[in-house]
C-alpha positions as CSV (number, residue, x, y, z in Angstrom):
1,A,0.0,0.0,0.0
2,F,1.2,3.5,-0.8
3,S,1.7,6.0,2.1
4,F,2.4,9.7,1.8
5,F,4.9,9.3,4.7
6,Q,7.2,6.8,2.9
7,P,10.5,8.3,1.8
8,K,10.6,9.0,-2.0
9,Q,12.8,6.5,-3.8
10,S,15.4,7.8,-6.3
11,V,15.2,6.6,-9.9
12,K,18.3,4.5,-9.3
13,S,16.9,2.6,-6.4
14,K,13.6,2.1,-8.2
15,Q,15.5,0.5,-11.0
16,L,17.4,-1.7,-8.6
17,S,14.3,-2.9,-6.8
18,S,13.3,-4.7,-10.0
19,P,14.3,-8.4,-9.4
20,F,15.3,-8.8,-13.1
21,L,17.7,-5.8,-13.1
22,A,19.1,-6.7,-9.7
23,A,19.8,-10.3,-10.9
24,M,21.5,-8.9,-14.0
25,T,24.1,-7.1,-11.9
26,T,25.3,-9.9,-9.7
27,N,27.3,-13.1,-10.0
28,S,25.7,-16.5,-9.3
29,N,27.6,-16.6,-6.0
30,D,26.0,-13.4,-4.7
31,H,22.4,-14.7,-4.5
32,T,20.5,-14.6,-1.3
33,M,16.9,-15.6,-0.4
34,S,14.5,-12.8,-0.8
35,Q,12.0,-12.1,2.0
36,E,8.9,-11.8,-0.1
37,G,9.7,-14.5,-2.7
38,K,10.4,-17.6,-0.8
39,G,12.0,-20.3,-2.9
40,R,13.3,-17.8,-5.6
41,L,16.9,-16.6,-5.6
42,F,17.3,-12.8,-6.0
43,P,20.1,-10.6,-4.8
44,T,19.3,-8.0,-2.2
45,S,19.0,-4.4,-3.3
46,N,22.1,-3.4,-1.4
47,Q,24.2,-6.1,-3.1
48,A,23.0,-5.0,-6.5
49,A,23.5,-1.3,-5.8
50,T,27.1,-2.0,-4.6
51,K,27.9,-3.9,-7.7
52,L,26.3,-1.4,-10.0
53,S,28.0,1.6,-8.4
54,S,31.4,-0.1,-8.4
55,T,31.2,-0.9,-12.2
56,T,29.9,2.6,-12.9
57,N,32.8,4.1,-11.1
58,M,35.3,2.0,-13.0
59,R,33.9,3.1,-16.3
60,S,34.0,6.8,-15.3
61,V,37.6,6.5,-14.3
62,K,38.6,4.9,-17.6
63,S,36.9,7.3,-19.9
64,R,36.8,11.0,-19.3
65,D,36.0,13.9,-21.6
66,P,39.1,15.7,-22.8
67,S,39.5,19.3,-21.9
68,I,39.2,22.1,-24.4
69,L,43.0,22.5,-24.5
70,E,43.5,18.8,-25.1
71,R,40.9,18.9,-28.0
72,L,42.6,21.9,-29.6
73,V,46.0,20.3,-29.4
74,R,44.6,17.1,-30.9
75,R,43.0,19.1,-33.8
76,F,46.1,21.1,-34.3
77,T,48.1,17.9,-34.5
78,V,45.7,16.4,-37.2
79,F,45.9,19.6,-39.3
80,R,49.7,19.8,-38.9
81,I,50.1,16.2,-40.1
82,A,47.8,16.9,-43.1
83,L,49.8,20.0,-43.9
84,E,53.1,18.1,-43.6
85,V,51.9,15.4,-46.0
86,F,50.5,17.9,-48.5
87,V,53.7,20.0,-48.5
88,G,55.8,16.9,-48.6
89,Y,54.1,15.7,-51.8
90,K,54.1,19.1,-53.4
91,F,57.9,19.3,-52.8
92,A,58.3,15.7,-54.1
93,S,56.4,16.6,-57.3
94,F,58.9,19.5,-58.0
95,Q,61.8,17.1,-57.3
96,A,60.3,14.5,-59.6
97,K,60.0,17.1,-62.4
98,R,63.6,18.1,-61.9
99,L,64.6,14.4,-61.9
100,K,62.7,13.9,-65.2
101,R,64.5,16.8,-66.8
102,K,67.9,15.4,-65.6
103,L,67.0,12.0,-67.1
104,G,66.0,13.7,-70.4
105,L,62.3,12.9,-70.0
106,D,59.5,15.2,-70.8
107,P,58.0,16.4,-67.4
108,T,54.5,16.8,-69.0
109,D,54.5,13.3,-70.5
110,V,52.4,10.9,-68.5
111,D,54.4,7.9,-69.7
112,S,57.6,9.3,-68.1
113,D,56.2,8.3,-64.7
114,D,56.9,4.6,-65.7
115,H,60.7,5.2,-65.8
116,P,62.4,3.0,-63.1
117,D,64.2,5.9,-61.5
118,I,60.9,7.9,-61.2
119,Q,59.1,4.9,-59.7
120,E,61.9,4.3,-57.2
121,F,61.8,8.0,-56.3
122,W,58.0,7.9,-55.6
123,S,58.3,4.6,-53.8
124,A,60.8,6.2,-51.4
125,V,58.5,9.2,-50.9
126,H,55.5,6.9,-50.2
127,A,57.6,4.8,-47.7
128,R,58.9,7.9,-45.8
129,T,55.4,9.5,-45.6
130,S,53.7,6.3,-44.6
131,R,56.1,5.8,-41.7
132,K,55.5,9.3,-40.5
133,L,51.8,8.8,-40.8
134,L,51.9,5.5,-38.9
135,G,53.7,7.1,-36.0
136,N,51.3,9.9,-35.8
137,I,48.2,7.6,-36.1
138,Q,49.6,5.5,-33.2
139,K,50.0,8.6,-31.1
140,L,46.5,10.0,-31.9
141,E,44.8,6.6,-31.1
142,G,41.1,6.1,-31.3
143,F,39.3,7.2,-34.4
144,W,42.6,7.7,-36.3
145,I,43.6,4.1,-35.8
146,K,40.3,3.1,-37.5
147,V,41.1,5.5,-40.3
148,G,44.6,3.9,-40.7
149,Q,43.0,0.4,-40.7
150,Y,40.6,1.5,-43.4
151,L,43.4,3.0,-45.5
152,S,45.5,-0.1,-45.1
153,S,42.7,-2.2,-46.6
154,R,42.2,0.1,-49.7
155,A,44.6,-1.5,-52.2
156,D,42.7,0.1,-55.0
157,V,43.5,3.7,-53.8
158,M,46.7,3.5,-51.7
159,P,50.2,2.9,-52.9
160,P,51.7,-0.5,-51.9
161,E,54.1,1.2,-49.4
162,Y,51.2,2.6,-47.4
163,L,49.4,-0.8,-47.4
164,E,52.6,-2.5,-46.1
165,T,53.3,0.1,-43.5
166,L,49.8,0.7,-42.2
167,S,49.0,-3.1,-42.1
168,V,50.6,-3.0,-38.6
169,L,47.4,-1.3,-37.5
170,Q,45.3,-4.3,-38.5
171,D,47.3,-6.8,-36.4
172,S,48.4,-5.3,-33.1
173,M,46.1,-2.4,-32.3
174,P,43.1,-2.9,-29.9
């Protein structure tokens, strides 16, 4: 029966008073006999509340929201990496044109990219950039590891040097 003089239960304690939810939060060793349900095994509300609060506290310790400064530093790092890759490839394209001229090839000819020295040059650029990118991805963690895993699986888009270097993200990352 409901009485106006009973203390008001919080939402958390109302949820824990449900036998189903309370049973979900305990191990099989933590069961005790309930007063009102003789013959059925349910944990007491205090046991369930203790277990729920201890698991909730562990989760809140593991994950916390980054501060504004941490988020800005992270964004700056991502933009710095993107700028380094862009500038690196722009500079490499100027070096490739100079190498083509040195080899006596027409820099505007598309077929001149098939020359073994030009392919070796671009392979070295891709390998160097992919190693830098891998190191930064591992430092950034989280979402960026997923991006690296995705890029390492795109053989139709990425050069082989990137696929080989970023494949480390497929194996050893959580």
